[in-house]
Tab-separated table of C-alpha atoms in Angstrom:
chain	number	residue	atom	x	y	z
A	10	UNK	CA	-2.108	-31.773	-20.641
A	11	UNK	CA	-0.302	-31.969	-17.292
A	12	UNK	CA	0.241	-28.649	-16.566
A	13	UNK	CA	2.628	-30.302	-13.372
A	14	UNK	CA	3.646	-33.676	-13.328
A	15	UNK	CA	6.106	-35.438	-10.837
A	16	UNK	CA	7.452	-38.788	-11.277
A	17	UNK	CA	6.976	-41.284	-9.300
A	18	UNK	CA	2.978	-40.929	-7.907
A	19	UNK	CA	4.377	-43.389	-4.614
A	20	UNK	CA	7.919	-44.483	-3.696
A	21	UNK	CA	8.804	-46.941	-0.661
A	22	UNK	CA	12.343	-47.943	-0.247
A	23	UNK	CA	14.671	-48.474	2.650
A	24	UNK	CA	16.510	-46.323	4.823
A	25	UNK	CA	19.896	-45.295	3.488
A	26	UNK	CA	18.949	-45.523	-0.144
A	27	UNK	CA	19.384	-42.460	-2.260
A	28	UNK	CA	16.160	-41.989	-4.462
A	29	UNK	CA	14.950	-39.051	-7.175
A	30	UNK	CA	11.553	-37.488	-7.450
A	31	UNK	CA	11.389	-35.669	-10.648
A	32	UNK	CA	8.928	-32.447	-11.623
A	33	UNK	CA	8.137	-30.912	-14.894
A	34	UNK	CA	6.100	-28.209	-15.724
A	35	UNK	CA	4.952	-27.278	-19.285
A	36	UNK	CA	2.925	-24.294	-18.359
A	37	UNK	CA	6.320	-21.629	-19.139
A	38	UNK	CA	7.011	-20.456	-15.668
A	39	UNK	CA	10.283	-19.405	-14.345
A	40	UNK	CA	9.829	-20.409	-10.862
A	41	UNK	CA	9.669	-23.770	-9.324
A	42	UNK	CA	9.364	-25.052	-5.662
A	43	UNK	CA	10.139	-28.229	-3.840
A	44	UNK	CA	7.448	-28.347	-0.570
A	45	UNK	CA	6.907	-30.877	2.070
A	46	UNK	CA	3.847	-32.004	3.276
A	47	UNK	CA	4.090	-33.910	6.761
A	48	UNK	CA	1.947	-36.255	8.144
A	49	UNK	CA	-0.173	-33.446	9.729
A	50	UNK	CA	-0.454	-31.751	6.642
A	51	UNK	CA	1.699	-28.722	7.311
A	52	UNK	CA	3.239	-27.669	3.985
A	53	UNK	CA	6.784	-26.204	4.212
A	54	UNK	CA	8.993	-25.089	1.622
A	55	UNK	CA	12.422	-26.853	0.575
A	56	UNK	CA	13.975	-25.212	-2.245
A	57	UNK	CA	13.067	-22.533	-4.858
A	58	UNK	CA	14.483	-22.255	-8.092
A	59	UNK	CA	14.314	-19.473	-10.735
A	60	UNK	CA	15.223	-19.799	-14.180
A	61	UNK	CA	17.922	-22.416	-12.784
A	62	UNK	CA	18.958	-20.571	-10.108
A	63	UNK	CA	18.270	-21.493	-6.688
A	64	UNK	CA	17.167	-18.609	-4.424
A	65	UNK	CA	15.215	-20.259	-1.595
A	66	UNK	CA	17.120	-22.742	0.182
A	67	UNK	CA	15.688	-23.492	3.627
A	68	UNK	CA	17.202	-25.160	6.435
A	69	UNK	CA	16.930	-28.331	5.031
A	70	UNK	CA	19.523	-31.580	5.701
A	71	UNK	CA	21.933	-31.291	3.141
A	72	UNK	CA	21.238	-34.772	1.948
A	73	UNK	CA	18.453	-33.322	-0.067
A	74	UNK	CA	20.099	-31.870	-3.084
A	75	UNK	CA	17.473	-30.003	-6.158
A	76	UNK	CA	18.825	-29.813	-9.750
A	77	UNK	CA	17.653	-27.550	-12.486
A	78	UNK	CA	18.809	-28.556	-15.970
A	79	UNK	CA	16.386	-25.933	-17.286
A	80	UNK	CA	13.620	-23.950	-16.100
A	81	UNK	CA	11.179	-26.263	-16.714
A	82	UNK	CA	12.286	-29.229	-14.886
A	83	UNK	CA	13.277	-29.295	-10.951
A	84	UNK	CA	14.023	-33.036	-9.669
A	85	UNK	CA	14.839	-33.582	-5.896
A	86	UNK	CA	17.568	-36.267	-4.677
A	87	UNK	CA	17.868	-37.207	-2.120
A	88	UNK	CA	20.864	-39.364	0.028
A	89	UNK	CA	20.568	-42.018	2.662
A	90	UNK	CA	17.328	-41.920	2.794
A	91	UNK	CA	15.955	-41.762	6.623
A	92	UNK	CA	12.280	-42.760	8.388
A	93	UNK	CA	12.002	-39.263	9.010
A	94	UNK	CA	11.858	-38.581	5.096
A	95	UNK	CA	8.618	-39.755	5.031
A	96	UNK	CA	6.418	-37.412	3.816
A	97	UNK	CA	4.241	-36.179	0.521
A	98	UNK	CA	6.570	-34.033	-1.400
A	99	UNK	CA	5.258	-31.294	-4.133
A	100	UNK	CA	6.323	-29.721	-6.685
A	101	UNK	CA	5.011	-26.356	-7.811
A	102	UNK	CA	5.683	-23.716	-10.462
A	103	UNK	CA	4.558	-20.105	-10.740
A	104	UNK	CA	4.639	-16.940	-12.707
A	105	UNK	CA	6.556	-14.300	-11.471
A	106	UNK	CA	5.919	-12.691	-9.083
A	107	UNK	CA	4.852	-15.589	-7.094
A	108	UNK	CA	3.061	-13.898	-4.436
A	109	UNK	CA	0.752	-12.128	-6.899
A	110	UNK	CA	-0.042	-14.948	-8.909
A	111	UNK	CA	0.272	-18.375	-6.561
A	112	UNK	CA	1.650	-21.946	-7.352
A	113	UNK	CA	0.214	-24.418	-9.615
A	114	UNK	CA	1.449	-27.670	-7.677
A	115	UNK	CA	2.286	-30.952	-9.043
A	116	UNK	CA	-0.210	-34.361	-7.835
A	117	UNK	CA	2.380	-35.129	-5.058
A	118	UNK	CA	4.881	-37.848	-4.402
A	119	UNK	CA	4.226	-39.697	-1.681
A	120	UNK	CA	7.464	-40.770	-0.168
A	121	UNK	CA	7.883	-43.858	2.644
A	122	UNK	CA	10.926	-44.924	4.339
A	123	UNK	CA	11.026	-48.305	5.667
B	20	UNK	CA	5.648	-17.895	15.045
B	21	UNK	CA	2.686	-19.146	13.040
B	22	UNK	CA	1.849	-15.871	10.486
B	23	UNK	CA	-1.559	-17.964	9.527
B	24	UNK	CA	-3.571	-19.187	11.915
B	25	UNK	CA	-6.846	-21.481	11.018
B	26	UNK	CA	-7.960	-22.511	14.429
B	27	UNK	CA	-10.569	-24.814	13.333
B	28	UNK	CA	-8.695	-28.536	12.681
B	29	UNK	CA	-11.811	-30.101	11.618
B	30	UNK	CA	-15.082	-29.710	10.543
B	31	UNK	CA	-18.240	-32.250	10.139
B	32	UNK	CA	-21.153	-31.168	8.707
B	33	UNK	CA	-24.392	-32.655	6.486
B	34	UNK	CA	-24.725	-31.865	3.118
B	35	UNK	CA	-26.636	-29.134	2.311
B	36	UNK	CA	-25.277	-27.226	5.243
B	37	UNK	CA	-22.998	-24.029	5.213
B	38	UNK	CA	-19.217	-24.102	6.641
B	39	UNK	CA	-16.756	-21.442	7.280
B	40	UNK	CA	-13.414	-21.831	7.454
B	41	UNK	CA	-11.370	-19.318	9.527
B	42	UNK	CA	-8.485	-17.921	8.735
B	43	UNK	CA	-6.400	-15.123	10.350
B	44	UNK	CA	-3.087	-14.202	9.909
B	45	UNK	CA	-0.402	-11.429	10.882
B	46	UNK	CA	1.984	-9.458	9.288
B	47	UNK	CA	3.335	-5.937	9.339
B	48	UNK	CA	3.587	-5.747	5.524
B	49	UNK	CA	1.006	-3.213	3.581
B	50	UNK	CA	1.499	-4.827	0.323
B	51	UNK	CA	0.608	-8.669	1.078
B	52	UNK	CA	-1.432	-11.489	-0.906
B	53	UNK	CA	-3.580	-14.222	0.767
B	54	UNK	CA	-4.512	-17.419	-0.830
B	55	UNK	CA	-6.731	-20.636	-0.456
B	56	UNK	CA	-6.137	-24.148	-1.530
B	57	UNK	CA	-8.253	-27.419	-1.618
B	58	UNK	CA	-6.424	-30.378	-0.978
B	59	UNK	CA	-8.939	-33.088	-1.364
B	60	UNK	CA	-8.762	-37.137	-0.767
B	61	UNK	CA	-6.845	-37.575	-4.022
B	62	UNK	CA	-3.627	-35.562	-2.552
B	63	UNK	CA	-3.296	-32.814	-5.019
B	64	UNK	CA	-3.330	-28.626	-4.550
B	65	UNK	CA	-5.830	-26.929	-6.092
B	66	UNK	CA	-5.658	-23.295	-6.027
B	67	UNK	CA	-8.836	-21.664	-5.326
B	68	UNK	CA	-8.755	-17.984	-5.181
B	69	UNK	CA	-5.818	-15.271	-4.609
B	70	UNK	CA	-6.548	-11.617	-2.973
B	71	UNK	CA	-4.430	-8.700	-2.648
B	72	UNK	CA	-4.155	-6.079	0.440
B	73	UNK	CA	-5.554	-3.465	-1.477
B	74	UNK	CA	-8.688	-5.468	-2.437
B	75	UNK	CA	-11.471	-5.954	0.611
B	76	UNK	CA	-14.578	-6.741	-1.770
B	77	UNK	CA	-15.461	-10.185	-1.012
B	78	UNK	CA	-15.627	-12.463	-3.593
B	79	UNK	CA	-18.627	-15.360	-4.564
B	80	UNK	CA	-17.447	-18.316	-6.913
B	81	UNK	CA	-20.434	-20.713	-7.177
B	82	UNK	CA	-21.149	-22.153	-3.576
B	83	UNK	CA	-17.780	-20.250	-2.351
B	84	UNK	CA	-17.284	-17.146	-1.143
B	85	UNK	CA	-14.650	-15.519	0.732
B	86	UNK	CA	-14.719	-12.404	3.485
B	87	UNK	CA	-11.431	-10.740	3.683
B	88	UNK	CA	-11.680	-7.926	6.421
B	89	UNK	CA	-8.378	-6.143	6.744
B	90	UNK	CA	-9.184	-4.437	10.050
B	91	UNK	CA	-9.464	-8.249	12.019
B	92	UNK	CA	-6.485	-9.711	9.426
B	93	UNK	CA	-9.125	-12.103	8.502
B	94	UNK	CA	-9.883	-14.233	5.340
B	95	UNK	CA	-12.535	-16.524	5.975
B	96	UNK	CA	-13.954	-18.799	3.549
B	97	UNK	CA	-17.738	-20.180	3.297
B	98	UNK	CA	-18.926	-23.347	1.182
B	99	UNK	CA	-22.614	-23.060	0.915
B	100	UNK	CA	-24.847	-25.479	0.687
B	101	UNK	CA	-22.171	-28.261	1.362
B	102	UNK	CA	-21.732	-31.292	-0.799
B	103	UNK	CA	-19.360	-34.668	-0.176
B	104	UNK	CA	-17.600	-33.436	-3.242
B	105	UNK	CA	-16.468	-30.830	-0.688
B	106	UNK	CA	-14.570	-32.890	1.417
B	107	UNK	CA	-10.836	-31.680	1.701
B	108	UNK	CA	-8.517	-30.434	3.610
B	109	UNK	CA	-8.434	-26.331	3.002
B	110	UNK	CA	-5.319	-24.053	3.633
B	111	UNK	CA	-4.890	-20.324	3.672
B	112	UNK	CA	-2.007	-18.841	2.570
B	113	UNK	CA	0.176	-15.264	3.131
B	114	UNK	CA	2.716	-13.861	0.763
B	115	UNK	CA	4.643	-10.742	1.857
B	116	UNK	CA	5.829	-8.631	-0.842
B	117	UNK	CA	8.633	-6.716	1.736
B	118	UNK	CA	9.863	-10.100	3.094
B	119	UNK	CA	9.029	-12.512	0.187
B	120	UNK	CA	10.487	-11.553	-2.893
B	121	UNK	CA	10.362	-15.226	-4.578
B	122	UNK	CA	7.047	-16.783	-2.905
B	123	UNK	CA	7.737	-18.022	0.043
B	124	UNK	CA	4.269	-18.832	1.559
B	125	UNK	CA	3.034	-19.029	4.727
B	126	UNK	CA	0.823	-21.821	4.940
B	127	UNK	CA	-1.792	-22.330	7.767
B	128	UNK	CA	-2.213	-25.804	9.060
B	129	UNK	CA	-5.024	-26.392	7.257
B	130	UNK	CA	-8.852	-27.734	8.381
B	131	UNK	CA	-10.236	-30.701	7.324
B	132	UNK	CA	-13.685	-30.271	6.311
B	133	UNK	CA	-16.229	-33.558	6.188
B	134	UNK	CA	-19.098	-33.507	4.464
B	135	UNK	CA	-21.814	-36.501	5.004
B	136	UNK	CA	-24.649	-37.328	2.983
């Protein structure tokens, strides 16, 4: 069983479209995250939810909106996609406290905006 | 300011050579945690090790070993007798207890390791 699963794995879309990436974890973790990895491989946190509550909201354009219907799911919706949104997006989850246990990452979603 | 520095952008070695990846961190906290993650060409991020600031013992796991030195704020990673399957990007990360309640890690820029047969 996949611990943290993201769908889709690849997403190619045109500028201006709206798209969503889904994430589910079956580890029973309370905290979930979205990270963005740019073309230089740099990893930057975007959002975090703890038991459906938003706890980290970095400086991210408000075209990005996370949604957590329950603690096992954290989805990422992106409106009006721009070329600069092209990146790999990773979902992750963690036992609390995360700093002690570290993340379990999903396999990533490669978003390409054309 | 960059809190985790991985100065080596890319390291190329021939199979069976040893390779050491440097990680230097910066923190004022007395309690913090350091991590290494591996990102193979397939793209997933794989947890390798966690170390807390009170545990300075070095660790060995198979061909992997880690050298934690608080005096130099370094947490270096060595792969002994490298294999082609070790080719990946390796990330070092820091989590600080006082400033980070919810696991906002500071990642280094990563070091690409290329192992050729």
